[in-house]
Amino acid sequence: MAESLIKVKNLVKYFPIKSGVLQRVTGYVKAVDDVSFEIARGKTMGLVGESGCGKTTIGRTILRLYEATSGTVEYDNLNLFDVSRSELRKLRPQIQMIFQDPYSSLSPRMPVGEIIGEAVREHRIVPPDQYRSYIIETMEQCGLQKHQIDRYPHEFSGGQRQRICIARAIALKPRFIVADEPVSALDVSIQAQIINLMTDLQNEMDLTYLFISHDLSVVEHISDFVGVMYLGDLVEYGSRDRIFAKPLHPYTKALFSAVPVPDPARKMSRIILEGDIPSPANPPSGCKFHTRCPMRMPICSEEIPQTITYPNGHQVACHLYTKDQPEAGDTDES
């Protein structure tokens, strides 16, 4: 495995719940609860799970758009939580984010050239005399036309707006990008174009992605590694091929069973989860998934499962598996 560019260790992010006239803290929303993973240079990690499981919070906390409750995030062996505001500002061009809704993340009062170039000018990415030509080059690299540089966001389609967001991110010559559901608001045909664009840019610029999505088919297409989130916990992690070929956690199996198969002759064996997702402000004891798990055991409601790591790198946090069961992880390399 290539050297890791991003190392997330025991990341915790709690949001305080305040009530009363004095706005006293009466509890916490446990959005991210002790999550660890690594992303190799030039690779893509897909992060999947139901809405509200903490995917977006992880991405924003890694970039310090949210301040972490505890834990560390290392970028190129530098702890991002230890650097000062001024040092973080110098690092900003290297760590960028593509947001879910391209329209709301673009200023309606600025033309495209200014939207893409504002941070380029601020961080002095290129000399002033090369500024306009650089913006045009970046636009064309993302599938936009030169004559569109003076147009405003409302004059573009949804797919074109997302291309503008991508151009704004790569104009700063980043090394790491958090893509927060960048294709969920787009038509399927446009989704394919944006995914192919992101893949091409990754190959050209040696980019590293954290790709957050709830669409498993998209994650399977673009990711090298996959992490599965449930209620603030990372319940399973591994290479894309391992996760999709042999999911271990009951929650992962339920997610994958819901993916449509384009074969009318193949019978779907859908796993229906009972109950609703518990509140992250008051999660269940033990394994957070035990209230909905079809394979739950008495221990599941009493003890938090430890993360088991198999020799092939496949990780799972579930009481169904132990370190003494190597066959559960299928240790043969693929």
GROMACS .gro file of C-alpha atoms in nm:
model
  334
    1MET     CA    1   0.000   0.000   0.000
    2ALA     CA    2   0.123   0.351  -0.086
    3GLU     CA    3   0.222   0.594   0.188
    4SER     CA    4  -0.076   0.754   0.358
    5LEU     CA    5  -0.141   1.123   0.295
    6ILE     CA    6  -0.430   1.143   0.546
    7LYS     CA    7  -0.430   0.964   0.883
    8VAL     CA    8  -0.742   1.001   1.097
    9LYS     CA    9  -0.693   0.870   1.451
   10ASN     CA   10  -0.969   0.834   1.713
   11LEU     CA   11  -1.160   1.131   1.571
   12VAL     CA   12  -1.448   1.251   1.790
   13LYS     CA   13  -1.690   1.536   1.717
   14TYR     CA   14  -1.975   1.610   1.958
   15PHE     CA   15  -2.218   1.899   1.914
   16PRO     CA   16  -2.355   2.046   2.239
   17ILE     CA   17  -2.731   2.051   2.299
   18LYS     CA   18  -2.834   2.371   2.477
   19SER     CA   19  -3.167   2.448   2.641
   20GLY     CA   20  -3.331   2.687   2.882
   21VAL     CA   21  -3.306   3.063   2.914
   22LEU     CA   22  -2.939   3.043   3.007
   23GLN     CA   23  -2.864   2.804   2.721
   24ARG     CA   24  -2.695   2.550   2.942
   25VAL     CA   25  -2.549   2.237   2.783
   26THR     CA   26  -2.784   1.948   2.858
   27GLY     CA   27  -2.631   1.683   2.631
   28TYR     CA   28  -2.434   1.614   2.316
   29VAL     CA   29  -2.507   1.494   1.963
   30LYS     CA   30  -2.239   1.230   1.906
   31ALA     CA   31  -2.192   1.292   1.534
   32VAL     CA   32  -1.851   1.122   1.506
   33ASP     CA   33  -1.749   0.879   1.777
   34ASP     CA   34  -1.389   0.749   1.777
   35VAL     CA   35  -1.326   0.698   1.404
   36SER     CA   36  -0.987   0.599   1.257
   37PHE     CA   37  -0.875   0.538   0.898
   38GLU     CA   38  -0.602   0.629   0.647
   39ILE     CA   39  -0.607   0.740   0.283
   40ALA     CA   40  -0.308   0.659   0.063
   41ARG     CA   41  -0.160   0.921  -0.168
   42GLY     CA   42  -0.333   0.941  -0.503
   43LYS     CA   43  -0.617   0.711  -0.392
   44THR     CA   44  -0.987   0.756  -0.322
   45MET     CA   45  -1.167   0.650  -0.006
   46GLY     CA   46  -1.545   0.625  -0.036
   47LEU     CA   47  -1.741   0.694   0.283
   48VAL     CA   48  -2.096   0.557   0.280
   49GLY     CA   49  -2.390   0.528   0.517
   50GLU     CA   50  -2.742   0.651   0.583
   51SER     CA   51  -2.824   1.021   0.618
   52GLY     CA   52  -2.719   1.152   0.958
   53CYS     CA   53  -2.450   0.889   1.017
   54GLY     CA   54  -2.169   1.147   1.039
   55LYS     CA   55  -2.014   1.131   0.690
   56THR     CA   56  -2.022   1.504   0.619
   57THR     CA   57  -1.915   1.589   0.974
   58ILE     CA   58  -1.601   1.378   0.928
   59GLY     CA   59  -1.512   1.560   0.607
   60ARG     CA   60  -1.565   1.904   0.756
   61THR     CA   61  -1.378   1.817   1.076
   62ILE     CA   62  -1.079   1.686   0.881
   63LEU     CA   63  -1.057   2.026   0.706
   64ARG     CA   64  -1.113   2.209   1.037
   65LEU     CA   65  -1.435   2.366   0.919
   66TYR     CA   66  -1.551   2.212   1.248
   67GLU     CA   67  -1.319   2.194   1.547
   68ALA     CA   68  -1.278   1.836   1.669
   69THR     CA   69  -1.377   1.731   2.020
   70SER     CA   70  -1.076   1.499   2.036
   71GLY     CA   71  -0.852   1.285   1.817
   72THR     CA   72  -0.600   1.379   1.549
   73VAL     CA   73  -0.586   1.424   1.174
   74GLU     CA   74  -0.244   1.406   1.010
   75TYR     CA   75  -0.193   1.556   0.667
   76ASP     CA   76   0.143   1.455   0.520
   77ASN     CA   77   0.259   1.367   0.877
   78LEU     CA   78   0.151   1.711   1.008
   79ASN     CA   79  -0.119   1.721   1.276
   80LEU     CA   80  -0.377   1.966   1.140
   81PHE     CA   81  -0.525   2.018   1.486
   82ASP     CA   82  -0.194   2.148   1.623
   83VAL     CA   83  -0.122   2.413   1.360
   84SER     CA   84  -0.209   2.778   1.421
   85ARG     CA   85  -0.469   2.972   1.223
   86SER     CA   86  -0.198   3.143   1.018
   87GLU     CA   87  -0.025   2.814   0.940
   88LEU     CA   88  -0.359   2.655   0.850
   89ARG     CA   89  -0.429   2.942   0.611
   90LYS     CA   90  -0.107   2.860   0.424
   91LEU     CA   91  -0.216   2.497   0.401
   92ARG     CA   92  -0.568   2.576   0.277
   93PRO     CA   93  -0.482   2.560  -0.096
   94GLN     CA   94  -0.360   2.202  -0.047
   95ILE     CA   95  -0.680   2.077   0.124
   96GLN     CA   96  -1.003   2.166  -0.057
   97MET     CA   97  -1.370   2.069  -0.051
   98ILE     CA   98  -1.639   2.018  -0.315
   99PHE     CA   99  -1.985   2.072  -0.168
  100GLN     CA  100  -2.305   1.879  -0.231
  101ASP     CA  101  -2.521   2.162  -0.365
  102PRO     CA  102  -2.328   2.348  -0.636
  103TYR     CA  103  -2.577   2.635  -0.657
  104SER     CA  104  -2.582   2.732  -0.289
  105SER     CA  105  -2.201   2.711  -0.268
  106LEU     CA  106  -2.154   2.966  -0.550
  107SER     CA  107  -2.202   3.339  -0.497
  108PRO     CA  108  -2.484   3.460  -0.727
  109ARG     CA  109  -2.324   3.808  -0.743
  110MET     CA  110  -1.989   3.699  -0.884
  111PRO     CA  111  -1.905   3.588  -1.239
  112VAL     CA  112  -1.749   3.245  -1.284
  113GLY     CA  113  -1.402   3.384  -1.345
  114GLU     CA  114  -1.407   3.563  -1.009
  115ILE     CA  115  -1.552   3.263  -0.827
  116ILE     CA  116  -1.271   3.039  -0.952
  117GLY     CA  117  -1.001   3.304  -0.926
  118GLU     CA  118  -1.077   3.474  -0.594
  119ALA     CA  119  -0.871   3.231  -0.386
  120VAL     CA  120  -0.609   3.202  -0.664
  121ARG     CA  121  -0.543   3.575  -0.631
  122GLU     CA  122  -0.557   3.565  -0.251
  123HIS     CA  123  -0.303   3.283  -0.221
  124ARG     CA  124  -0.091   3.409  -0.514
  125ILE     CA  125  -0.099   3.079  -0.698
  126VAL     CA  126   0.017   3.245  -1.022
  127PRO     CA  127   0.169   3.587  -1.107
  128PRO     CA  128  -0.086   3.865  -1.178
  129ASP     CA  129  -0.003   3.880  -1.548
  130GLN     CA  130  -0.090   3.509  -1.584
  131TYR     CA  131  -0.408   3.526  -1.375
  132ARG     CA  132  -0.673   3.540  -1.650
  133SER     CA  133  -0.506   3.283  -1.875
  134TYR     CA  134  -0.469   3.049  -1.576
  135ILE     CA  135  -0.840   3.078  -1.492
  136ILE     CA  136  -0.936   3.005  -1.854
  137GLU     CA  137  -0.699   2.706  -1.861
  138THR     CA  138  -0.854   2.571  -1.539
  139MET     CA  139  -1.206   2.617  -1.674
  140GLU     CA  140  -1.123   2.430  -1.994
  141GLN     CA  141  -0.959   2.156  -1.789
  142CYS     CA  142  -1.297   2.107  -1.618
  143GLY     CA  143  -1.502   2.107  -1.938
  144LEU     CA  144  -1.608   2.473  -1.933
  145GLN     CA  145  -1.570   2.718  -2.224
  146LYS     CA  146  -1.354   3.030  -2.242
  147HIS     CA  147  -1.648   3.256  -2.327
  148GLN     CA  148  -1.828   3.154  -2.004
  149ILE     CA  149  -1.576   3.330  -1.780
  150ASP     CA  150  -1.794   3.640  -1.735
  151ARG     CA  151  -2.125   3.457  -1.686
  152TYR     CA  152  -2.304   3.416  -1.353
  153PRO     CA  153  -2.401   3.087  -1.178
  154HIS     CA  154  -2.773   3.115  -1.260
  155GLU     CA  155  -2.684   3.094  -1.631
  156PHE     CA  156  -2.546   2.742  -1.596
  157SER     CA  157  -2.702   2.398  -1.562
  158GLY     CA  158  -2.653   2.184  -1.251
  159GLY     CA  159  -2.374   1.981  -1.406
  160GLN     CA  160  -2.194   2.295  -1.525
  161ARG     CA  161  -2.221   2.448  -1.178
  162GLN     CA  162  -2.057   2.141  -1.029
  163ARG     CA  163  -1.778   2.176  -1.286
  164ILE     CA  164  -1.733   2.535  -1.163
  165CYS     CA  165  -1.703   2.405  -0.803
  166ILE     CA  166  -1.445   2.149  -0.914
  167ALA     CA  167  -1.254   2.415  -1.107
  168ARG     CA  168  -1.255   2.642  -0.800
  169ALA     CA  169  -1.102   2.359  -0.595
  170ILE     CA  170  -0.833   2.243  -0.839
  171ALA     CA  171  -0.733   2.601  -0.930
  172LEU     CA  172  -0.545   2.611  -0.599
  173LYS     CA  173  -0.338   2.306  -0.699
  174PRO     CA  174  -0.455   2.094  -0.404
  175ARG     CA  175  -0.329   1.753  -0.299
  176PHE     CA  176  -0.634   1.642  -0.098
  177ILE     CA  177  -1.003   1.704  -0.174
  178VAL     CA  178  -1.311   1.618   0.033
  179ALA     CA  179  -1.598   1.561  -0.212
  180ASP     CA  180  -1.923   1.577  -0.014
  181GLU     CA  181  -2.185   1.398  -0.226
  182PRO     CA  182  -2.076   1.593  -0.538
  183VAL     CA  183  -2.313   1.412  -0.777
  184SER     CA  184  -2.622   1.345  -0.562
  185ALA     CA  185  -2.809   1.650  -0.698
  186LEU     CA  186  -2.738   1.566  -1.063
  187ASP     CA  187  -2.905   1.354  -1.331
  188VAL     CA  188  -2.759   1.006  -1.379
  189SER     CA  189  -2.603   1.088  -1.717
  190ILE     CA  190  -2.443   1.403  -1.574
  191GLN     CA  191  -2.323   1.206  -1.270
  192ALA     CA  192  -2.117   0.984  -1.500
  193GLN     CA  193  -1.956   1.287  -1.665
  194ILE     CA  194  -1.861   1.444  -1.331
  195ILE     CA  195  -1.723   1.116  -1.195
  196ASN     CA  196  -1.514   1.068  -1.510
  197LEU     CA  197  -1.390   1.427  -1.480
  198MET     CA  198  -1.285   1.373  -1.119
  199THR     CA  199  -1.106   1.050  -1.214
  200ASP     CA  200  -0.920   1.223  -1.500
  201LEU     CA  201  -0.815   1.509  -1.273
  202GLN     CA  202  -0.695   1.262  -1.011
  203ASN     CA  203  -0.474   1.091  -1.265
  204GLU     CA  204  -0.341   1.420  -1.402
  205MET     CA  205  -0.276   1.593  -1.068
  206ASP     CA  206  -0.214   1.295  -0.838
  207LEU     CA  207  -0.509   1.398  -0.620
  208THR     CA  208  -0.625   1.216  -0.307
  209TYR     CA  209  -1.002   1.206  -0.247
  210LEU     CA  210  -1.235   1.146   0.044
  211PHE     CA  211  -1.554   1.076  -0.153
  212ILE     CA  212  -1.866   1.100   0.065
  213SER     CA  213  -2.180   0.945  -0.082
  214HIS     CA  214  -2.487   0.735  -0.016
  215ASP     CA  215  -2.487   0.598  -0.372
  216LEU     CA  216  -2.305   0.265  -0.356
  217SER     CA  217  -2.284   0.222  -0.733
  218VAL     CA  218  -2.096   0.553  -0.762
  219VAL     CA  219  -1.869   0.462  -0.471
  220GLU     CA  220  -1.789   0.126  -0.629
  221HIS     CA  221  -1.692   0.298  -0.953
  222ILE     CA  222  -1.463   0.568  -0.814
  223SER     CA  223  -1.321   0.434  -0.485
  224ASP     CA  224  -1.008   0.236  -0.404
  225PHE     CA  225  -1.109   0.189  -0.040
  226VAL     CA  226  -1.449   0.203   0.130
  227GLY     CA  227  -1.557   0.291   0.483
  228VAL     CA  228  -1.909   0.221   0.611
  229MET     CA  229  -2.053   0.456   0.875
  230TYR     CA  230  -2.340   0.394   1.116
  231LEU     CA  231  -2.448   0.646   1.380
  232GLY     CA  232  -2.104   0.805   1.415
  233ASP     CA  233  -1.908   0.478   1.406
  234LEU     CA  234  -1.694   0.331   1.129
  235VAL     CA  235  -1.831  -0.025   1.132
  236GLU     CA  236  -1.637  -0.164   0.834
  237TYR     CA  237  -1.339  -0.059   0.622
  238GLY     CA  238  -1.136  -0.222   0.346
  239SER     CA  239  -1.044  -0.220  -0.020
  240ARG     CA  240  -1.331  -0.167  -0.261
  241ASP     CA  241  -1.298  -0.517  -0.405
  242ARG     CA  242  -1.298  -0.680  -0.060
  243ILE     CA  243  -1.591  -0.478   0.072
  244PHE     CA  244  -1.814  -0.534  -0.231
  245ALA     CA  245  -1.718  -0.900  -0.280
  246LYS     CA  246  -1.740  -1.004   0.085
  247PRO     CA  247  -1.914  -0.756   0.320
  248LEU     CA  248  -1.888  -0.870   0.682
  249HIS     CA  249  -2.092  -0.636   0.899
  250PRO     CA  250  -2.471  -0.697   0.903
  251TYR     CA  251  -2.531  -0.328   0.834
  252THR     CA  252  -2.303  -0.335   0.528
  253LYS     CA  253  -2.484  -0.643   0.399
  254ALA     CA  254  -2.818  -0.467   0.441
  255LEU     CA  255  -2.693  -0.160   0.254
  256PHE     CA  256  -2.559  -0.366  -0.035
  257SER     CA  257  -2.879  -0.569  -0.059
  258ALA     CA  258  -3.065  -0.248  -0.147
  259VAL     CA  259  -2.850  -0.174  -0.453
  260PRO     CA  260  -3.052  -0.234  -0.774
  261VAL     CA  261  -2.912  -0.503  -1.005
  262PRO     CA  262  -2.957  -0.445  -1.383
  263ASP     CA  263  -3.054  -0.806  -1.445
  264PRO     CA  264  -3.427  -0.895  -1.448
  265ALA     CA  265  -3.345  -1.266  -1.422
  266ARG     CA  266  -3.157  -1.220  -1.096
  267LYS     CA  267  -3.370  -1.237  -0.783
  268MET     CA  268  -3.303  -0.968  -0.522
  269SER     CA  269  -3.256  -1.085  -0.163
  270ARG     CA  270  -3.330  -0.759   0.014
  271ILE     CA  271  -3.247  -0.735   0.385
  272ILE     CA  272  -3.509  -0.517   0.555
  273LEU     CA  273  -3.387  -0.349   0.874
  274GLU     CA  274  -3.643  -0.317   1.152
  275GLY     CA  275  -3.702  -0.002   1.352
  276ASP     CA  276  -3.571   0.350   1.304
  277ILE     CA  277  -3.221   0.492   1.334
  278PRO     CA  278  -3.161   0.579   1.701
  279SER     CA  279  -3.088   0.937   1.801
  280PRO     CA  280  -2.716   1.030   1.796
  281ALA     CA  281  -2.790   1.234   2.109
  282ASN     CA  282  -2.890   0.917   2.294
  283PRO     CA  283  -2.733   0.618   2.113
  284PRO     CA  284  -2.796   0.261   2.231
  285SER     CA  285  -2.553   0.094   2.469
  286GLY     CA  286  -2.307  -0.163   2.336
  287CYS     CA  287  -2.317  -0.193   1.959
  288LYS     CA  288  -2.519   0.101   1.825
  289PHE     CA  289  -2.663  -0.120   1.550
  290HIS     CA  290  -2.799  -0.391   1.780
  291THR     CA  291  -3.150  -0.239   1.795
  292ARG     CA  292  -3.193  -0.305   1.420
  293CYS     CA  293  -2.959  -0.598   1.364
  294PRO     CA  294  -3.117  -0.928   1.248
  295MET     CA  295  -2.817  -1.120   1.391
  296ARG     CA  296  -2.795  -0.955   1.734
  297MET     CA  297  -2.682  -1.150   2.039
  298PRO     CA  298  -2.711  -1.068   2.413
  299ILE     CA  299  -2.354  -0.933   2.419
  300CYS     CA  300  -2.438  -0.678   2.150
  301SER     CA  301  -2.644  -0.464   2.386
  302GLU     CA  302  -2.383  -0.484   2.663
  303GLU     CA  303  -2.037  -0.438   2.510
  304ILE     CA  304  -1.898  -0.209   2.240
  305PRO     CA  305  -1.746  -0.433   1.970
  306GLN     CA  306  -1.374  -0.402   1.908
  307THR     CA  307  -1.247  -0.341   1.556
  308ILE     CA  308  -1.095  -0.658   1.409
  309THR     CA  309  -0.829  -0.609   1.140
  310TYR     CA  310  -0.753  -0.903   0.912
  311PRO     CA  311  -0.420  -0.951   0.733
  312ASN     CA  312  -0.571  -0.829   0.405
  313GLY     CA  313  -0.658  -0.494   0.569
  314HIS     CA  314  -1.031  -0.565   0.596
  315GLN     CA  315  -1.165  -0.419   0.923
  316VAL     CA  316  -1.496  -0.485   1.094
  317ALA     CA  317  -1.644  -0.387   1.431
  318CYS     CA  318  -1.892  -0.662   1.516
  319HIS     CA  319  -1.930  -0.927   1.787
  320LEU     CA  320  -1.985  -1.191   1.516
  321TYR     CA  321  -1.613  -1.185   1.442
  322THR     CA  322  -1.305  -1.237   1.656
  323LYS     CA  323  -0.930  -1.233   1.601
  324ASP     CA  324  -0.938  -1.613   1.623
  325GLN     CA  325  -1.152  -1.637   1.308
  326PRO     CA  326  -0.917  -1.561   1.018
  327GLU     CA  327  -1.152  -1.736   0.775
  328ALA     CA  328  -1.414  -1.464   0.839
  329GLY     CA  329  -1.186  -1.211   0.672
  330ASP     CA  330  -1.071  -1.447   0.400
  331THR     CA  331  -0.702  -1.372   0.443
  332ASP     CA  332  -0.604  -1.475   0.090
  333GLU     CA  333  -0.501  -1.162  -0.100
  334SER     CA  334  -0.698  -1.067  -0.407
   0.00000   0.00000   0.00000
